[in-house]
Amino acid sequence: MNIMGNLQQVGRALMLPMIVLPAAALFLSLSQLPWSAIGLPYFNGYLATASDALFSFLPFLFALGVASGLSNNAMAAVMAALAGMFIYTGITGNYSDIPIRPTVLIGVLFGLFSGFCYEKLKELRLPEWLNFFGGPRSVPIVVSGVSVLFSIVMIQIAPLLQSGLEHLGEIVSSTGGFGVFLFGFVLRILVVFGLHHLVSHVFWFQVGGYETAQGVTVYGDLPRFFAGDPTAGAFMAGLYPTMMFALPAIAFAIIHEAREDLKPKIKKTFLSAALASFLTGVTEPVEFAFLFVAPYLFIVHAVLSGLVMWVTYELGILHGFSFSAGAIDYIINAHLATRGWLLIPIGIVLGILYYVMFRWAIRRFRIPTPGREEGSQLDEWAGDIPYRAPLIMQAIGGKENIIQMEACITRLRLRLNNDKLLDINALRNLGAAGVIRLGSGNVQVVFGTYSELIREEMVKVMKRDLTQVLFCSPMQGRMIPLEEVPDPIFAGKLVGQGVAFMPERGELVSPVTGTIVHVYPTMHALGIRTREGLDVLLHIGIDTSQLKGKGFHAFVKEGDEVKPGQLLVKFDLNKVRQGCKSLATPMVISNPDVVRSWSYGPFKAVKKGQASVMSVVLNKRENGEDSR
């Protein structure tokens, strides 16, 4: 049993229902406007009721969201969780001596149990005469039965649990500023593993109780804040300075420390990341830019985040958010805050401190943040996702390697058959800010706010009944467009279509699985035919035939079967450089008419055998079969 892998699934599932909270906060804020002045006297009530409804049904939303997240969006699990919540609400509402309302904790429990039952029972086989109720159909039945028993038990113990949650809130409050500091520190550390939703969920939705004017008790820092509790918001307010000012300051420090030739691209990327952090509180694109290259700096960042929360607590600042601590939430919820204006000057001071500290650390310790080393920068994704999705899938190990694939706000969460098939360098070249292995095939790939779009495009690729051929890099060096090859025959695509490479080492390896169909006598070029019928030409350098084989040594012969990464030719890099026009090495498909579409990885540094440098989809024959 892999604990980290299971926890990451739960953490992702807990995030799903929170996407409705910004709407609730927005409705609540808009309900404060003078609608009567423009002839809409009832609009205040409509909006306030809409907000109250979302917060009131939050336990149901969490039950549905968690069940959906744990079952890969299976409707049987979702229906089971909903049925369980209905049963629980009905029994406890009619047979308890005291009013028992479903809490977010109850919703999460039903979601967890429904998701667990789905995974265990989805392939259940019953006798033929009863098999209609087997498989996924058994999940709502089992959950409903357990819900009845659970509800009966809860009638007896619910008062004790409610009292316990309120008492836990008092204990947490008694720790004062240190407790808030510890929460802030742990929250940032758990971002690394994608498990921060676990600890935040406890404090934001479980700890502490508050009875509203209508006699309804709500639990957790976040619901209490929006219900009007004057003591709520301590576990949220201190995040605003970090997300609105500190993280954007890091982005500016990275921009200003980038190499001049890479600075324009880095500026474009990290200005977007800074704006995302400032407006919405999405911080991973910035944090993962230095997490893997300077983990000690991330620990300092986590400590400072906790200290800022301690400071805001001591100053009596209370503020809250529906989604995350960005400027949008800051403005929308300002009418409920206590001394919220102080967060701005605190944030400005913190931003200056972060900017100076990170610029000094990057320069002093030569930290290879994006823009300081070729190939380390995050890439611009707009409009490019459909072309990169097949390459990302190859870098993950192909669709056969994917057991489960989900996305949260900033990362792909994967369960793989074999995480050793990951090509981390290829994923970084394709825009990943980081790759985290959690064990037992559980992996997170951080792509920033485009993660969900990437997942959707990859799902489309997996569903298409198309023949796709994926190419690895045939050598270590730099990949360039074919048009940049200093030879009109190759640059004009008269030989075929593909890409080229500027080698750094004298080794040529196979980019695909196939058969060697031709090895030139001078060994400077060879042809491979893939099992799909593609003819691939690899040509080391330009005008290298005049070397007459000097400096070349072939390790394969015609008729040999080869696999990606298998050594084909070794050559003396210096001798070839001196005796030819250019080292540019084209990799072209000489029968491009059978290709339907082409996808290329980023034109930058690559390693020998690196996955995802090129992908092609083959045409279909008129009878619907792929052209072979």
PDB file of N, CA, C and O in Angstrom, residues 59 62-64 66-67 77 80-89 102-116 143-144 146-148 150-151 154:
ATOM      1  N   PRO A  59     -21.396  20.499   2.178  1.00  0.00           N
ATOM      2  CA  PRO A  59     -21.128  19.079   2.454  1.00  0.00           C
ATOM      3  C   PRO A  59     -21.499  18.164   1.282  1.00  0.00           C
ATOM      4  O   PRO A  59     -20.784  17.200   0.985  1.00  0.00           O
ATOM      5  N   PHE A  62     -18.880  18.532  -1.426  1.00  0.00           N
ATOM      6  CA  PHE A  62     -17.655  17.805  -1.108  1.00  0.00           C
ATOM      7  C   PHE A  62     -17.844  16.302  -1.280  1.00  0.00           C
ATOM      8  O   PHE A  62     -16.933  15.600  -1.730  1.00  0.00           O
ATOM      9  N   ALA A  63     -19.004  15.798  -0.932  1.00  0.00           N
ATOM     10  CA  ALA A  63     -19.266  14.370  -1.123  1.00  0.00           C
ATOM     11  C   ALA A  63     -19.174  14.004  -2.602  1.00  0.00           C
ATOM     12  O   ALA A  63     -18.516  13.020  -2.980  1.00  0.00           O
ATOM     13  N   LEU A  64     -19.822  14.810  -3.456  1.00  0.00           N
ATOM     14  CA  LEU A  64     -19.797  14.544  -4.895  1.00  0.00           C
ATOM     15  C   LEU A  64     -18.390  14.718  -5.463  1.00  0.00           C
ATOM     16  O   LEU A  64     -17.914  13.903  -6.254  1.00  0.00           O
ATOM     17  N   VAL A  66     -15.353  14.655  -3.962  1.00  0.00           N
ATOM     18  CA  VAL A  66     -14.372  13.672  -3.508  1.00  0.00           C
ATOM     19  C   VAL A  66     -14.632  12.320  -4.160  1.00  0.00           C
ATOM     20  O   VAL A  66     -13.704  11.642  -4.604  1.00  0.00           O
ATOM     21  N   ALA A  67     -15.895  11.919  -4.234  1.00  0.00           N
ATOM     22  CA  ALA A  67     -16.226  10.649  -4.884  1.00  0.00           C
ATOM     23  C   ALA A  67     -15.811  10.660  -6.349  1.00  0.00           C
ATOM     24  O   ALA A  67     -15.252   9.687  -6.863  1.00  0.00           O
ATOM     25  N   ALA A  77     -20.063   6.118  -8.472  1.00  0.00           N
ATOM     26  CA  ALA A  77     -19.531   6.596  -7.200  1.00  0.00           C
ATOM     27  C   ALA A  77     -20.177   7.915  -6.801  1.00  0.00           C
ATOM     28  O   ALA A  77     -20.500   8.143  -5.624  1.00  0.00           O
ATOM     29  N   ALA A  80     -23.660   7.247  -5.615  1.00  0.00           N
ATOM     30  CA  ALA A  80     -23.606   6.584  -4.312  1.00  0.00           C
ATOM     31  C   ALA A  80     -23.379   7.605  -3.195  1.00  0.00           C
ATOM     32  O   ALA A  80     -24.029   7.547  -2.140  1.00  0.00           O
ATOM     33  N   ALA A  81     -22.444   8.534  -3.428  1.00  0.00           N
ATOM     34  CA  ALA A  81     -22.169   9.559  -2.415  1.00  0.00           C
ATOM     35  C   ALA A  81     -23.397  10.434  -2.177  1.00  0.00           C
ATOM     36  O   ALA A  81     -23.727  10.765  -1.026  1.00  0.00           O
ATOM     37  N   LEU A  82     -24.088  10.794  -3.242  1.00  0.00           N
ATOM     38  CA  LEU A  82     -25.283  11.630  -3.109  1.00  0.00           C
ATOM     39  C   LEU A  82     -26.389  10.883  -2.371  1.00  0.00           C
ATOM     40  O   LEU A  82     -27.050  11.446  -1.481  1.00  0.00           O
ATOM     41  N   ALA A  83     -26.582   9.609  -2.715  1.00  0.00           N
ATOM     42  CA  ALA A  83     -27.589   8.805  -2.026  1.00  0.00           C
ATOM     43  C   ALA A  83     -27.262   8.684  -0.545  1.00  0.00           C
ATOM     44  O   ALA A  83     -28.153   8.791   0.321  1.00  0.00           O
ATOM     45  N   GLY A  84     -25.994   8.467  -0.245  1.00  0.00           N
ATOM     46  CA  GLY A  84     -25.587   8.371   1.148  1.00  0.00           C
ATOM     47  C   GLY A  84     -25.864   9.643   1.924  1.00  0.00           C
ATOM     48  O   GLY A  84     -26.331   9.595   3.080  1.00  0.00           O
ATOM     49  N   MET A  85     -25.591  10.798   1.315  1.00  0.00           N
ATOM     50  CA  MET A  85     -25.850  12.079   1.976  1.00  0.00           C
ATOM     51  C   MET A  85     -27.346  12.294   2.198  1.00  0.00           C
ATOM     52  O   MET A  85     -27.768  12.808   3.251  1.00  0.00           O
ATOM     53  N   PHE A  86     -28.172  11.909   1.235  1.00  0.00           N
ATOM     54  CA  PHE A  86     -29.625  12.037   1.396  1.00  0.00           C
ATOM     55  C   PHE A  86     -30.117  11.171   2.558  1.00  0.00           C
ATOM     56  O   PHE A  86     -30.934  11.615   3.384  1.00  0.00           O
ATOM     57  N   ILE A  87     -29.633   9.956   2.616  1.00  0.00           N
ATOM     58  CA  ILE A  87     -30.043   9.045   3.698  1.00  0.00           C
ATOM     59  C   ILE A  87     -29.606   9.594   5.051  1.00  0.00           C
ATOM     60  O   ILE A  87     -30.385   9.615   6.012  1.00  0.00           O
ATOM     61  N   TYR A  88     -28.350  10.050   5.105  1.00  0.00           N
ATOM     62  CA  TYR A  88     -27.835  10.594   6.364  1.00  0.00           C
ATOM     63  C   TYR A  88     -28.654  11.795   6.815  1.00  0.00           C
ATOM     64  O   TYR A  88     -29.059  11.893   7.986  1.00  0.00           O
ATOM     65  N   THR A  89     -28.928  12.719   5.903  1.00  0.00           N
ATOM     66  CA  THR A  89     -29.683  13.920   6.247  1.00  0.00           C
ATOM     67  C   THR A  89     -31.099  13.565   6.699  1.00  0.00           C
ATOM     68  O   THR A  89     -31.624  14.143   7.669  1.00  0.00           O
ATOM     69  N   PRO A 102     -25.507  18.046   8.289  1.00  0.00           N
ATOM     70  CA  PRO A 102     -24.299  17.458   7.687  1.00  0.00           C
ATOM     71  C   PRO A 102     -23.189  18.496   7.588  1.00  0.00           C
ATOM     72  O   PRO A 102     -23.436  19.643   7.199  1.00  0.00           O
ATOM     73  N   THR A 103     -21.990  18.113   7.948  1.00  0.00           N
ATOM     74  CA  THR A 103     -20.841  19.004   7.861  1.00  0.00           C
ATOM     75  C   THR A 103     -19.976  18.619   6.664  1.00  0.00           C
ATOM     76  O   THR A 103     -20.180  17.578   6.037  1.00  0.00           O
ATOM     77  N   VAL A 104     -19.003  19.455   6.364  1.00  0.00           N
ATOM     78  CA  VAL A 104     -18.069  19.146   5.294  1.00  0.00           C
ATOM     79  C   VAL A 104     -17.340  17.835   5.584  1.00  0.00           C
ATOM     80  O   VAL A 104     -17.085  17.034   4.679  1.00  0.00           O
ATOM     81  N   LEU A 105     -17.041  17.588   6.856  1.00  0.00           N
ATOM     82  CA  LEU A 105     -16.366  16.351   7.237  1.00  0.00           C
ATOM     83  C   LEU A 105     -17.214  15.135   6.860  1.00  0.00           C
ATOM     84  O   LEU A 105     -16.698  14.136   6.330  1.00  0.00           O
ATOM     85  N   ILE A 106     -18.508  15.209   7.108  1.00  0.00           N
ATOM     86  CA  ILE A 106     -19.402  14.116   6.738  1.00  0.00           C
ATOM     87  C   ILE A 106     -19.414  13.928   5.221  1.00  0.00           C
ATOM     88  O   ILE A 106     -19.359  12.798   4.706  1.00  0.00           O
ATOM     89  N   GLY A 107     -19.477  15.034   4.485  1.00  0.00           N
ATOM     90  CA  GLY A 107     -19.437  14.952   3.027  1.00  0.00           C
ATOM     91  C   GLY A 107     -18.171  14.289   2.526  1.00  0.00           C
ATOM     92  O   GLY A 107     -18.208  13.456   1.613  1.00  0.00           O
ATOM     93  N   VAL A 108     -17.033  14.653   3.119  1.00  0.00           N
ATOM     94  CA  VAL A 108     -15.755  14.063   2.723  1.00  0.00           C
ATOM     95  C   VAL A 108     -15.746  12.566   3.012  1.00  0.00           C
ATOM     96  O   VAL A 108     -15.282  11.763   2.195  1.00  0.00           O
ATOM     97  N   LEU A 109     -16.277  12.165   4.174  1.00  0.00           N
ATOM     98  CA  LEU A 109     -16.313  10.745   4.530  1.00  0.00           C
ATOM     99  C   LEU A 109     -17.151   9.938   3.541  1.00  0.00           C
ATOM    100  O   LEU A 109     -16.759   8.844   3.118  1.00  0.00           O
ATOM    101  N   PHE A 110     -18.316  10.474   3.171  1.00  0.00           N
ATOM    102  CA  PHE A 110     -19.150   9.773   2.193  1.00  0.00           C
ATOM    103  C   PHE A 110     -18.454   9.716   0.832  1.00  0.00           C
ATOM    104  O   PHE A 110     -18.542   8.705   0.124  1.00  0.00           O
ATOM    105  N   GLY A 111     -17.785  10.800   0.452  1.00  0.00           N
ATOM    106  CA  GLY A 111     -17.051  10.796  -0.810  1.00  0.00           C
ATOM    107  C   GLY A 111     -15.926   9.780  -0.808  1.00  0.00           C
ATOM    108  O   GLY A 111     -15.732   9.041  -1.785  1.00  0.00           O
ATOM    109  N   LEU A 112     -15.178   9.711   0.305  1.00  0.00           N
ATOM    110  CA  LEU A 112     -14.081   8.753   0.412  1.00  0.00           C
ATOM    111  C   LEU A 112     -14.590   7.317   0.350  1.00  0.00           C
ATOM    112  O   LEU A 112     -14.028   6.470  -0.355  1.00  0.00           O
ATOM    113  N   PHE A 113     -15.670   7.054   1.090  1.00  0.00           N
ATOM    114  CA  PHE A 113     -16.195   5.688   1.127  1.00  0.00           C
ATOM    115  C   PHE A 113     -16.761   5.280  -0.230  1.00  0.00           C
ATOM    116  O   PHE A 113     -16.569   4.145  -0.681  1.00  0.00           O
ATOM    117  N   SER A 114     -17.437   6.196  -0.909  1.00  0.00           N
ATOM    118  CA  SER A 114     -17.999   5.886  -2.223  1.00  0.00           C
ATOM    119  C   SER A 114     -16.894   5.618  -3.241  1.00  0.00           C
ATOM    120  O   SER A 114     -16.984   4.687  -4.045  1.00  0.00           O
ATOM    121  N   GLY A 115     -15.848   6.455  -3.213  1.00  0.00           N
ATOM    122  CA  GLY A 115     -14.714   6.236  -4.110  1.00  0.00           C
ATOM    123  C   GLY A 115     -14.016   4.917  -3.821  1.00  0.00           C
ATOM    124  O   GLY A 115     -13.622   4.189  -4.745  1.00  0.00           O
ATOM    125  N   PHE A 116     -13.865   4.591  -2.527  1.00  0.00           N
ATOM    126  CA  PHE A 116     -13.231   3.319  -2.138  1.00  0.00           C
ATOM    127  C   PHE A 116     -14.063   2.130  -2.615  1.00  0.00           C
ATOM    128  O   PHE A 116     -13.530   1.161  -3.170  1.00  0.00           O
ATOM    129  N   VAL A 143     -23.219   1.470  -0.549  1.00  0.00           N
ATOM    130  CA  VAL A 143     -23.061   2.744   0.171  1.00  0.00           C
ATOM    131  C   VAL A 143     -24.362   3.121   0.876  1.00  0.00           C
ATOM    132  O   VAL A 143     -24.349   3.603   2.017  1.00  0.00           O
ATOM    133  N   SER A 144     -25.498   2.897   0.226  1.00  0.00           N
ATOM    134  CA  SER A 144     -26.787   3.223   0.846  1.00  0.00           C
ATOM    135  C   SER A 144     -27.007   2.394   2.105  1.00  0.00           C
ATOM    136  O   SER A 144     -27.454   2.905   3.139  1.00  0.00           O
ATOM    137  N   VAL A 146     -24.707   0.973   4.051  1.00  0.00           N
ATOM    138  CA  VAL A 146     -23.788   1.431   5.095  1.00  0.00           C
ATOM    139  C   VAL A 146     -24.236   2.785   5.639  1.00  0.00           C
ATOM    140  O   VAL A 146     -24.093   3.070   6.841  1.00  0.00           O
ATOM    141  N   SER A 147     -24.815   3.630   4.779  1.00  0.00           N
ATOM    142  CA  SER A 147     -25.260   4.962   5.203  1.00  0.00           C
ATOM    143  C   SER A 147     -26.339   4.877   6.265  1.00  0.00           C
ATOM    144  O   SER A 147     -26.380   5.693   7.199  1.00  0.00           O
ATOM    145  N   VAL A 148     -27.232   3.907   6.147  1.00  0.00           N
ATOM    146  CA  VAL A 148     -28.282   3.731   7.161  1.00  0.00           C
ATOM    147  C   VAL A 148     -27.663   3.429   8.520  1.00  0.00           C
ATOM    148  O   VAL A 148     -27.993   4.059   9.531  1.00  0.00           O
ATOM    149  N   PHE A 150     -24.537   3.933   9.450  1.00  0.00           N
ATOM    150  CA  PHE A 150     -23.714   5.071   9.866  1.00  0.00           C
ATOM    151  C   PHE A 150     -24.576   6.182  10.466  1.00  0.00           C
ATOM    152  O   PHE A 150     -24.211   6.784  11.481  1.00  0.00           O
ATOM    153  N   SER A 151     -25.729   6.447   9.860  1.00  0.00           N
ATOM    154  CA  SER A 151     -26.608   7.515  10.345  1.00  0.00           C
ATOM    155  C   SER A 151     -27.155   7.187  11.729  1.00  0.00           C
ATOM    156  O   SER A 151     -27.267   8.078  12.590  1.00  0.00           O
ATOM    157  N   MET A 154     -24.450   7.837  14.133  1.00  0.00           N
ATOM    158  CA  MET A 154     -24.165   9.270  14.259  1.00  0.00           C
ATOM    159  C   MET A 154     -25.197   9.975  15.133  1.00  0.00           C
ATOM    160  O   MET A 154     -24.887  10.984  15.770  1.00  0.00           O
TER     161      MET A 154
END
